[in-house]
PDB file of C-alpha atoms and ligand atoms in Angstrom:
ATOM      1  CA  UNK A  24     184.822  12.631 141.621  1.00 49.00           C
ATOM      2  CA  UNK A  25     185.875   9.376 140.376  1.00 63.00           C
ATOM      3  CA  UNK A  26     189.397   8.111 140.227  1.00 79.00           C
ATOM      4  CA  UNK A  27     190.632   4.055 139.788  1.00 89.00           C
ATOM      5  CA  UNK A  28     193.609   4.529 141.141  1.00 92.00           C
ATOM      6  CA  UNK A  29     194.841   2.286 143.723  1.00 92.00           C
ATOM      7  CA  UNK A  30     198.270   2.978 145.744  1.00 96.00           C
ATOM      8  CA  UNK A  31     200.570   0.342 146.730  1.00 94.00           C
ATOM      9  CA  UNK A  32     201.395  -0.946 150.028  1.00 95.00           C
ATOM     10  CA  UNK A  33     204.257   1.851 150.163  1.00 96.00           C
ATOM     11  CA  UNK A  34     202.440   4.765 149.247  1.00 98.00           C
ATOM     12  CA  UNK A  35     199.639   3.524 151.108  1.00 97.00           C
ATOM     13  CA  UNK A  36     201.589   3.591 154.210  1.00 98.00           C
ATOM     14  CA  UNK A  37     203.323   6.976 153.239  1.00 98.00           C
ATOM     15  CA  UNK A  38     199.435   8.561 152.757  1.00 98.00           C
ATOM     16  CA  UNK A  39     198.848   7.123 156.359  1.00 98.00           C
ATOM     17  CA  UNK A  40     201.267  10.222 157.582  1.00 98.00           C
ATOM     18  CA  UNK A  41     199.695  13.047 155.871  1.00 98.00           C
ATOM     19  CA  UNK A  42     197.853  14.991 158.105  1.00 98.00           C
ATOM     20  CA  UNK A  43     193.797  15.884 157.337  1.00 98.00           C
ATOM     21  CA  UNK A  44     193.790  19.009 155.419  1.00 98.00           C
ATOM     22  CA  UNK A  45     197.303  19.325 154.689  1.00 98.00           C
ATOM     23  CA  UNK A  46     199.014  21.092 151.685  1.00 98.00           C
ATOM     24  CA  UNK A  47     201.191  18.410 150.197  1.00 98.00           C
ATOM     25  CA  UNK A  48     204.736  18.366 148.400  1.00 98.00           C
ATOM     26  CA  UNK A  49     205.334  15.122 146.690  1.00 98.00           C
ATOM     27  CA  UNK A  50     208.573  15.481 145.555  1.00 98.00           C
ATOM     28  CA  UNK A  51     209.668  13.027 143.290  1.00 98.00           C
ATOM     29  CA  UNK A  52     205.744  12.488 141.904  1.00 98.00           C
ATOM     30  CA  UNK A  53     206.321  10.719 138.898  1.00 98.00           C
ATOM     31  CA  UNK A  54     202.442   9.794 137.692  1.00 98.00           C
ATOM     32  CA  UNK A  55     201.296  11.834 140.587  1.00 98.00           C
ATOM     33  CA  UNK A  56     199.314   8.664 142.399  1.00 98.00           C
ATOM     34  CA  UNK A  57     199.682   9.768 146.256  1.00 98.00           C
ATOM     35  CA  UNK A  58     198.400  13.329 145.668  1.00 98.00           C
ATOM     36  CA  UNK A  59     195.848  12.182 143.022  1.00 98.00           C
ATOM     37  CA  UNK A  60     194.104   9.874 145.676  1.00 98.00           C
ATOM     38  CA  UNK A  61     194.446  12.344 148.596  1.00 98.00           C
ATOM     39  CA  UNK A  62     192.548  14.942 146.726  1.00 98.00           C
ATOM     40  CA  UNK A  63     190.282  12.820 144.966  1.00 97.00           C
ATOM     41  CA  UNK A  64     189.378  11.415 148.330  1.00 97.00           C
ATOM     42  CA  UNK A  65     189.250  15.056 150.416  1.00 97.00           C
ATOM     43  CA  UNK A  66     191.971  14.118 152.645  1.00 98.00           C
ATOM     44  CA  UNK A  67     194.232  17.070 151.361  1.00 98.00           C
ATOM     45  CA  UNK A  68     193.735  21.121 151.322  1.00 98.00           C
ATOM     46  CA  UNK A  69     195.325  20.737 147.984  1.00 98.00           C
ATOM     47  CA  UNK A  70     198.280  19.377 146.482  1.00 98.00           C
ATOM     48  CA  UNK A  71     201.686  20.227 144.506  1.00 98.00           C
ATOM     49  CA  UNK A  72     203.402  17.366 142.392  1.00 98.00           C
ATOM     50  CA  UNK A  73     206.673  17.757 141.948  1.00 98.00           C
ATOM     51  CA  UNK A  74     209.332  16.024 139.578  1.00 98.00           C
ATOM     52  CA  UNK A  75     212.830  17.000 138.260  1.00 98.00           C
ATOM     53  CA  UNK A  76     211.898  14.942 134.836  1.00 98.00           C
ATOM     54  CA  UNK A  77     209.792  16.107 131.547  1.00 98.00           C
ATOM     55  CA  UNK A  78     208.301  13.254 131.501  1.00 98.00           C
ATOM     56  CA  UNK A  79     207.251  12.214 135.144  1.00 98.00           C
ATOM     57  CA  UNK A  80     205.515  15.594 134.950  1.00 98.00           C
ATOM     58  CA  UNK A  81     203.687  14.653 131.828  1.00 98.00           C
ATOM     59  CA  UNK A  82     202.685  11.529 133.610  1.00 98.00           C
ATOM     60  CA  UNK A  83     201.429  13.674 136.521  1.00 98.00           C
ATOM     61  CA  UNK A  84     199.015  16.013 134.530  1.00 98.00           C
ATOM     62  CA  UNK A  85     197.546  13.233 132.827  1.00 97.00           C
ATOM     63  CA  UNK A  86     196.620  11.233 136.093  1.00 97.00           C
ATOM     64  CA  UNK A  87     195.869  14.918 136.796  1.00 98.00           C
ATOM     65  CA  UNK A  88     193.358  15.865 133.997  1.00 97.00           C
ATOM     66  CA  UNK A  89     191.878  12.266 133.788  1.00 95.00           C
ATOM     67  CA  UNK A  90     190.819  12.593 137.474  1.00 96.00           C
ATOM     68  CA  UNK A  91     189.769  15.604 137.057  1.00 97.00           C
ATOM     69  CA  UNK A  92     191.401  17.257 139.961  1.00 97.00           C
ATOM     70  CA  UNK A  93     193.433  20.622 137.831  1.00 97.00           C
ATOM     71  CA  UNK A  94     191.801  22.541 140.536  1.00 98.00           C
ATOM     72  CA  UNK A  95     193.338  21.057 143.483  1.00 98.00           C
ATOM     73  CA  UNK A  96     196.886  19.484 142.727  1.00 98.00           C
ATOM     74  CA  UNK A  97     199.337  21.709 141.038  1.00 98.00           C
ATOM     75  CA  UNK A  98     202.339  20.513 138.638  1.00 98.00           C
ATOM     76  CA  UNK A  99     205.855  21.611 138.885  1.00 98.00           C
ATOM     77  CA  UNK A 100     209.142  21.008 136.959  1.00 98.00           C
ATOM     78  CA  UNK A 101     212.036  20.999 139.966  1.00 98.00           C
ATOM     79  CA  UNK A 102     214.726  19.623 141.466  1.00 98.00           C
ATOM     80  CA  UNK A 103     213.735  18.559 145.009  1.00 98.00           C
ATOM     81  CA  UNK A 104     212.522  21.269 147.440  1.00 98.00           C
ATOM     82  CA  UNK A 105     213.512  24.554 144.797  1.00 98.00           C
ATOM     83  CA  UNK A 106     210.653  26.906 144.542  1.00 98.00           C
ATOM     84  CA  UNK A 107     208.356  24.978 146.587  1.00 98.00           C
ATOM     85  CA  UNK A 108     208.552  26.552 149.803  1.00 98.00           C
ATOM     86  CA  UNK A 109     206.145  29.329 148.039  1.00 98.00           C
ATOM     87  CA  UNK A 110     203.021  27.011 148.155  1.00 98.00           C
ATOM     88  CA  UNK A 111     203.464  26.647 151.737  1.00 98.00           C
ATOM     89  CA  UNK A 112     203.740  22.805 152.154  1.00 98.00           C
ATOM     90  CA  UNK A 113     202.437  21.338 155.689  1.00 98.00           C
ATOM     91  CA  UNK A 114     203.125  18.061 154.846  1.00 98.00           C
ATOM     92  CA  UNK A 115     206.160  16.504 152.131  1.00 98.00           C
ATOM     93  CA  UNK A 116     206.710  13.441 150.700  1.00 99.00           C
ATOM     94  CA  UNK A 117     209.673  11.991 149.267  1.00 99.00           C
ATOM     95  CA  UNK A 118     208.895   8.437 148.274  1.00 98.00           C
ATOM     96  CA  UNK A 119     210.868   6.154 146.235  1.00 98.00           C
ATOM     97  CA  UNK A 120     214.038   7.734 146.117  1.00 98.00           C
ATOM     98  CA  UNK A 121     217.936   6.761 146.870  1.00 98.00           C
ATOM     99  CA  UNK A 122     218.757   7.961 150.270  1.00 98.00           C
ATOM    100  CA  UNK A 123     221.508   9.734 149.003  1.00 98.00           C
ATOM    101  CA  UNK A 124     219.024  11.606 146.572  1.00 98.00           C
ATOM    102  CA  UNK A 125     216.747  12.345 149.669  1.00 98.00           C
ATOM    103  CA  UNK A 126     219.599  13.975 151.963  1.00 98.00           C
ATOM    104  CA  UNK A 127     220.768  15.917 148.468  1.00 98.00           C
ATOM    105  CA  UNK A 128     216.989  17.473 148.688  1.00 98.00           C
ATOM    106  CA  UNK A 129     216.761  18.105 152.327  1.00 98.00           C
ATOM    107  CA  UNK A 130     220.634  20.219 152.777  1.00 98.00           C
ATOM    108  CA  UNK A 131     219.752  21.989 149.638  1.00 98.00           C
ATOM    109  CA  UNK A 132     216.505  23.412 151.239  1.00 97.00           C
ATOM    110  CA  UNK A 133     217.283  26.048 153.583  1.00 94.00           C
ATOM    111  CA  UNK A 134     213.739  27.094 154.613  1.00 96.00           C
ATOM    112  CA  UNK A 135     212.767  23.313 155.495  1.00 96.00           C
ATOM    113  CA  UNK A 136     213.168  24.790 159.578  1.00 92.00           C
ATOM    114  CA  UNK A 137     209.630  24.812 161.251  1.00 94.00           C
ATOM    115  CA  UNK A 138     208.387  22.385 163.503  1.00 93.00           C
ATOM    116  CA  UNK A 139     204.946  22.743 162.007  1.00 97.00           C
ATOM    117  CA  UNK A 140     205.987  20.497 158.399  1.00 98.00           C
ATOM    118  CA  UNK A 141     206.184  17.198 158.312  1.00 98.00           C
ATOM    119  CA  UNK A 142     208.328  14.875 156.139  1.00 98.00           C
ATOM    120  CA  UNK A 143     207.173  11.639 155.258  1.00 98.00           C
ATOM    121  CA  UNK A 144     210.623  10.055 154.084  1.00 98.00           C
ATOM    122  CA  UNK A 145     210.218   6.667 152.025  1.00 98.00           C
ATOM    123  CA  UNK A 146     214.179   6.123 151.292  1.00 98.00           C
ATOM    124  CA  UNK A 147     214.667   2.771 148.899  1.00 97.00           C
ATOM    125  CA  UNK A 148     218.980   2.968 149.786  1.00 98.00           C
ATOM    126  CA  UNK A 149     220.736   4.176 152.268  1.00 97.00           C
ATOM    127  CA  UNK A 150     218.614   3.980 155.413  1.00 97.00           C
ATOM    128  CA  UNK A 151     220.893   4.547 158.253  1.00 96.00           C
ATOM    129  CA  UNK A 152     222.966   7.158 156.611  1.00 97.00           C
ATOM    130  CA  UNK A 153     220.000   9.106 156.120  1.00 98.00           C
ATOM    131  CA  UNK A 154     219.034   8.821 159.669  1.00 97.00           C
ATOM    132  CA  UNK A 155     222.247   9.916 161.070  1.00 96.00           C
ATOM    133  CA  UNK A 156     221.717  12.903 158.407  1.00 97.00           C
ATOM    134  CA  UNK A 157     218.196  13.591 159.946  1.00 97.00           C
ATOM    135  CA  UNK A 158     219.557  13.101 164.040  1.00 96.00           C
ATOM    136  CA  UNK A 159     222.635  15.704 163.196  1.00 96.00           C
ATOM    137  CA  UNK A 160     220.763  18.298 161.384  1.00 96.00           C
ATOM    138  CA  UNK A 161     217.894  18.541 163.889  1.00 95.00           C
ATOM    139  CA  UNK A 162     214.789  16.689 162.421  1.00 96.00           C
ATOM    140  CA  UNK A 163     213.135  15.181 165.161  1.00 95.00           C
ATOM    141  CA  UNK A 164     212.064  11.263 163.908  1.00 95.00           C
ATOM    142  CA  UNK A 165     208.108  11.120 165.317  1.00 95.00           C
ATOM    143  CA  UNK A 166     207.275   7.738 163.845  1.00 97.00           C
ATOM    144  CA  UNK A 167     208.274   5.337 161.489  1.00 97.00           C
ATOM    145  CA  UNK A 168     206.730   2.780 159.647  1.00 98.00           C
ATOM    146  CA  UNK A 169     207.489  -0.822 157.075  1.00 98.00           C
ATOM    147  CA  UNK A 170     205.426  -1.657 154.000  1.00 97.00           C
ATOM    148  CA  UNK A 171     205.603  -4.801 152.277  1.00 95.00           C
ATOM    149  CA  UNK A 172     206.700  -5.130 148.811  1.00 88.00           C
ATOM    150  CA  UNK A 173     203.457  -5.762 146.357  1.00 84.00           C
ATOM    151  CA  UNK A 174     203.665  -8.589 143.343  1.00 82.00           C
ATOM    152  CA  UNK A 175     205.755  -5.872 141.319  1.00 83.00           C
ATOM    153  CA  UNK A 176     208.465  -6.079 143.923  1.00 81.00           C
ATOM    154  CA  UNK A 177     211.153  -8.252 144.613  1.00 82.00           C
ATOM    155  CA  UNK A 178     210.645 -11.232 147.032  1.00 81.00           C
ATOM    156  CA  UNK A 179     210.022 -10.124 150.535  1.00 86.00           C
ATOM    157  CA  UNK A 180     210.936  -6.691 150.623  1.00 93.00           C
ATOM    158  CA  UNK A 181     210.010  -4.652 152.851  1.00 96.00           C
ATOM    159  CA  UNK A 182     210.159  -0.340 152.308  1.00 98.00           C
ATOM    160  CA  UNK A 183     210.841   1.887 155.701  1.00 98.00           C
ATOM    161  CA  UNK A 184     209.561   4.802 156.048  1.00 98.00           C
ATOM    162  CA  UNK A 185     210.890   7.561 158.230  1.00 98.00           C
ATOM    163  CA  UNK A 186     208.036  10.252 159.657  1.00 98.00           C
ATOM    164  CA  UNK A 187     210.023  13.588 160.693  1.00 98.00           C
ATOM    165  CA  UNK A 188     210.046  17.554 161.620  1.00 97.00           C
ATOM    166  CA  UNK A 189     212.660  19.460 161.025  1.00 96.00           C
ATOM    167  CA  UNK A 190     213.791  22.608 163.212  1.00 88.00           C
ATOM    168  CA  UNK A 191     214.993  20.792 166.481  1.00 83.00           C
ATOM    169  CA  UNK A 192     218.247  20.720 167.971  1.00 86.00           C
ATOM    170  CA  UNK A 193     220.704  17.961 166.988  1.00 89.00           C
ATOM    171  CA  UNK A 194     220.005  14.429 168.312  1.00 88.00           C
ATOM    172  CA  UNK A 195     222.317  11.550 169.185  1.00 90.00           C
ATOM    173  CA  UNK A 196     221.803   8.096 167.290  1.00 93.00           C
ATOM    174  CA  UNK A 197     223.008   4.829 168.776  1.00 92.00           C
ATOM    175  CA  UNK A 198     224.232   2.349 166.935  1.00 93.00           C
ATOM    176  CA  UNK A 199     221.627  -0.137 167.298  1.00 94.00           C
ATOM    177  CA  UNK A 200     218.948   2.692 166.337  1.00 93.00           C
ATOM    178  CA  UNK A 201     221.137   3.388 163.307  1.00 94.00           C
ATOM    179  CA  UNK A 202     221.149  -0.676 162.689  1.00 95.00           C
ATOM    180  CA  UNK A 203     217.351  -1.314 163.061  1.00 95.00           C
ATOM    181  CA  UNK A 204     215.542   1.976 162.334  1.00 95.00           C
ATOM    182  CA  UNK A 205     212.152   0.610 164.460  1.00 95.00           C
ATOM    183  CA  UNK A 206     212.090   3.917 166.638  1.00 92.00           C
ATOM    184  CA  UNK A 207     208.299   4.467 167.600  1.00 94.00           C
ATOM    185  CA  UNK A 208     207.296   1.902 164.794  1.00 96.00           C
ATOM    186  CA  UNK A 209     203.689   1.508 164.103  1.00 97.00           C
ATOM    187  CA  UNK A 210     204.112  -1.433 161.760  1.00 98.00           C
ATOM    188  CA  UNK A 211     202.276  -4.952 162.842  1.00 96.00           C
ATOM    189  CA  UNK A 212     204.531  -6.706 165.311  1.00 95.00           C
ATOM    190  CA  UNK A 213     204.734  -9.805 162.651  1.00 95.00           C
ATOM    191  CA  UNK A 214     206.459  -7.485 160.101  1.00 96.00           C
ATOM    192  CA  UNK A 215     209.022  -5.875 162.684  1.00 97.00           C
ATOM    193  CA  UNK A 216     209.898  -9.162 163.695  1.00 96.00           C
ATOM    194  CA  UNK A 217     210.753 -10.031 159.968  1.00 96.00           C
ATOM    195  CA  UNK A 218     212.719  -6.729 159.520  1.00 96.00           C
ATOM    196  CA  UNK A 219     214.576  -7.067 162.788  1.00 97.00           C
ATOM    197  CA  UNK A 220     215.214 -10.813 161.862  1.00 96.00           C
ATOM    198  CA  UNK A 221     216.772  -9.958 158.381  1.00 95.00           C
ATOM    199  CA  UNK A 222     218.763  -6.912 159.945  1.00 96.00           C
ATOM    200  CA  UNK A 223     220.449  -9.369 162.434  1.00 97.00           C
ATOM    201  CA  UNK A 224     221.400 -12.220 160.056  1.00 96.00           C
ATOM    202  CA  UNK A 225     222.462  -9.034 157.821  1.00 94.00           C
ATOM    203  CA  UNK A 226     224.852  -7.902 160.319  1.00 96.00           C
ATOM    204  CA  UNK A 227     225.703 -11.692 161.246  1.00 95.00           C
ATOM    205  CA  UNK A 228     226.919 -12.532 157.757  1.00 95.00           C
ATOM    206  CA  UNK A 229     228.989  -8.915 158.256  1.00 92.00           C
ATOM    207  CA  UNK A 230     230.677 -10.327 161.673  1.00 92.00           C
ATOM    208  CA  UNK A 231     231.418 -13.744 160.316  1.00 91.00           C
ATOM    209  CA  UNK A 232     232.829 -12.298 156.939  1.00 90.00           C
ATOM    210  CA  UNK A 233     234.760  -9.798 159.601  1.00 87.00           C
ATOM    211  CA  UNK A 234     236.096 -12.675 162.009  1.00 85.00           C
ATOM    212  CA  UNK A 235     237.510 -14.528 158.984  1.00 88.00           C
ATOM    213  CA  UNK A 236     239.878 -11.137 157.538  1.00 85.00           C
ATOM    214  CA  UNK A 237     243.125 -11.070 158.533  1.00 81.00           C
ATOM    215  CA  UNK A 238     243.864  -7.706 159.036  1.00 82.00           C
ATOM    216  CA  UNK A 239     240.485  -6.862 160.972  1.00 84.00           C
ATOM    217  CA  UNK A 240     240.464  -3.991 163.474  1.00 88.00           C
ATOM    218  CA  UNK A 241     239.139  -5.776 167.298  1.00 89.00           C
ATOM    219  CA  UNK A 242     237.448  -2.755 168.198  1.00 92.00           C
ATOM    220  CA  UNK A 243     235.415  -2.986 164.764  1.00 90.00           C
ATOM    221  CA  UNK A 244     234.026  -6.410 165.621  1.00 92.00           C
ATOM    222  CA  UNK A 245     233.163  -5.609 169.236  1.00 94.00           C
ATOM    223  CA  UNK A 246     231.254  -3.058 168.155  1.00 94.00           C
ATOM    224  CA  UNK A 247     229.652  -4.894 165.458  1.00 95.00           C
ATOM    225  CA  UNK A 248     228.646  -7.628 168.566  1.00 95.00           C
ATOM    226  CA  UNK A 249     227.518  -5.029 170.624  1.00 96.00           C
ATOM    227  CA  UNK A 250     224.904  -4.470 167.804  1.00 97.00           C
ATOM    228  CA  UNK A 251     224.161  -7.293 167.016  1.00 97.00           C
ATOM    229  CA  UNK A 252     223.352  -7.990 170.892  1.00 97.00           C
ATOM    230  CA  UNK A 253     221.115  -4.922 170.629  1.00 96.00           C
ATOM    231  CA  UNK A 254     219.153  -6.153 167.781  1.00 96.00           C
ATOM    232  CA  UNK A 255     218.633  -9.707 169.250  1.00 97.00           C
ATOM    233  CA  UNK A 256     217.316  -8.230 172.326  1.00 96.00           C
ATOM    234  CA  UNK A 257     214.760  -6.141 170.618  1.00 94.00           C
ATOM    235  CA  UNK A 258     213.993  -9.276 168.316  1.00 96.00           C
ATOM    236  CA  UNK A 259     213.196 -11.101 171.052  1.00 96.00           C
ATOM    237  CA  UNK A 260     211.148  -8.315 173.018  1.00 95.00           C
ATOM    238  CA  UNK A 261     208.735  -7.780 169.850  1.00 93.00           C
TER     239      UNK A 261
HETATM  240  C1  SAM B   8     210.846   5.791 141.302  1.00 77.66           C
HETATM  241  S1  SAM B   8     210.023   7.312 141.055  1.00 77.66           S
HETATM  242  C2  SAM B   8     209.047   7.399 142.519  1.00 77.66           C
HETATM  243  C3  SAM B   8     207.660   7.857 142.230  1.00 77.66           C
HETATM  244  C4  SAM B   8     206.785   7.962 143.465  1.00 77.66           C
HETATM  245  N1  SAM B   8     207.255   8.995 144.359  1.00 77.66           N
HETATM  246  C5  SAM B   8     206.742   6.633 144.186  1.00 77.66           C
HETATM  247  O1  SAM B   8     207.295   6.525 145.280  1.00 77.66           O
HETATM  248  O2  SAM B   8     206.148   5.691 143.651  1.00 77.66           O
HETATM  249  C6  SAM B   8     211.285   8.510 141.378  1.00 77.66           C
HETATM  250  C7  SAM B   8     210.917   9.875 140.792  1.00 77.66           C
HETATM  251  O3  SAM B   8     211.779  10.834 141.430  1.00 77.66           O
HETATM  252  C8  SAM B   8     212.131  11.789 140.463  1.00 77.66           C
HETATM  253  N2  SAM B   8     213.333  12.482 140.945  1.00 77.66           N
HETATM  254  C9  SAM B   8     214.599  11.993 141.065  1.00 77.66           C
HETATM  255  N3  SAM B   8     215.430  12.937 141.556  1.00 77.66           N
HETATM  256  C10 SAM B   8     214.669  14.030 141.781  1.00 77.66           C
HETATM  257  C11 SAM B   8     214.928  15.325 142.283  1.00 77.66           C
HETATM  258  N4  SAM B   8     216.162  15.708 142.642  1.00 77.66           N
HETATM  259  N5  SAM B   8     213.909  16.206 142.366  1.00 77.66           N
HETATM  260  C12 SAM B   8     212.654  15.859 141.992  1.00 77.66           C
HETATM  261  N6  SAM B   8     212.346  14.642 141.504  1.00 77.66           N
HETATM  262  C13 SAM B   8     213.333  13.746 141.395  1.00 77.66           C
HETATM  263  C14 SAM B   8     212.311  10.994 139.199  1.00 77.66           C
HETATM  264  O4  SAM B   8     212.199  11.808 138.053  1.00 77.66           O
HETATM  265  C15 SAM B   8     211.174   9.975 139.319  1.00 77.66           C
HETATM  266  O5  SAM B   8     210.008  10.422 138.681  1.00 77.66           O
END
């Protein structure tokens, strides 16, 4: 079967996570790319693309039909997780969203509760609220993972990407986990050390802008330090 597709860094490192034989949800689908290349290459069971918009979906079952893979990837109109839970995902995606969008999808799915699935989260806003989200409604973070912007991006980003479970109990987050997000990372050391180093002058441009308001609360900037202490130790340690 022949397909000329070729994913980005980002989706590249989101297809990493999906298991061998899964039944993948890729919410959000748009032209359908992940699932097209998953199937296409007999990494998946078989596939369902999912999109909220007429004309993502449209996108989809062209990539779809020109790859030849009607059989194996199914296209559906939704918003987030609604209806899917009756093709019996193993493995989701939700790639290229807000993080706001992303936690919208995940409370309005109440069957999202086994163990067994696993969400490969690829949040483009809103990274630590999401993962305070995730540690207080019991989805246990396994890995996660950074992905480097390609020439369509801006300068130098870099994409996270949050590998999770749901159905645990709920999970306290430090501060400096919430901060830095590099739990159980499998990225190369030379891109953590660029994340961490952007986080820290992040949150040192947030103490110095801090220090210099009149009215700021102590106990806000200690905390902020204690941070920032946290995230220049694990700078240094990678
Ligand atoms: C920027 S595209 C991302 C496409 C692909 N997942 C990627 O990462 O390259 C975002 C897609 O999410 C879809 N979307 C936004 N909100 C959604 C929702 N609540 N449910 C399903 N799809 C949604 C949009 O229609 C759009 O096609």
């Amino acid at each position: 079967m022949g397909i000329s597709i070729r994913l980005d860094g980002r989706l590249s490192v989101c297809a990493k996570y999906v298991r061998r034989g899964a039944v993948l949800a890729d919410i959000g689908t748009d032209h359908a790319y992940l699932p097209a290349v998953l199937a296409a290459e007999g990494r998946i069971a078989r596939a369902i693309a999912a999109d909220i918009g007429e004309g993502p979906c449209e996108n989809a079952e062209k990539t779809i039909k020109s790859a030849g893979l009607g059989d194996m990837i199914t296209v559906i109109r939704t918003d987030g997780l609604r209806g899917v839970e009756r093709y019996s995902p193993t493995d989701i995606v939700i790639a290229g969203m807000g993080g706001e969008t992303i936690m919208s999808i995940l409370s309005a799915a109440d069957w999202l509760d086994s163990h067994d699935i696993r969400l490969i989260l690829q949040p483009m806003t809103r990274q630590a609220d999401l993962w305070r989200y995730l540690c207080e409604n019991g989805y246990e973070i396994t890995a996660t993972d950074l992905a480097e912007g390609d020439s369509s991006a801006p300068a130098g980003k870099i994409y996270e990407i949050v590998v999770c479970s749901p159905g645990g109990g709920k999970r306290e987050l430090s501060d400096i986990d919430a901060a830095l997000r590099l739990y159980r990372c499998a990225a190369p050391a030379r891109l953590q050390r660029l994340f961490a180093a952007r986080t820290l002058s992040y949150l040192d441009e947030s103490a110095s802008g801090l220090a210099k308001g009149k009215n700021t609360d102590p106990e806000r900037l200690r905390r902020l330090d204690f941070i920032r202490q946290g995230v220049r130790e694990k700078l240094e340690s990678l």
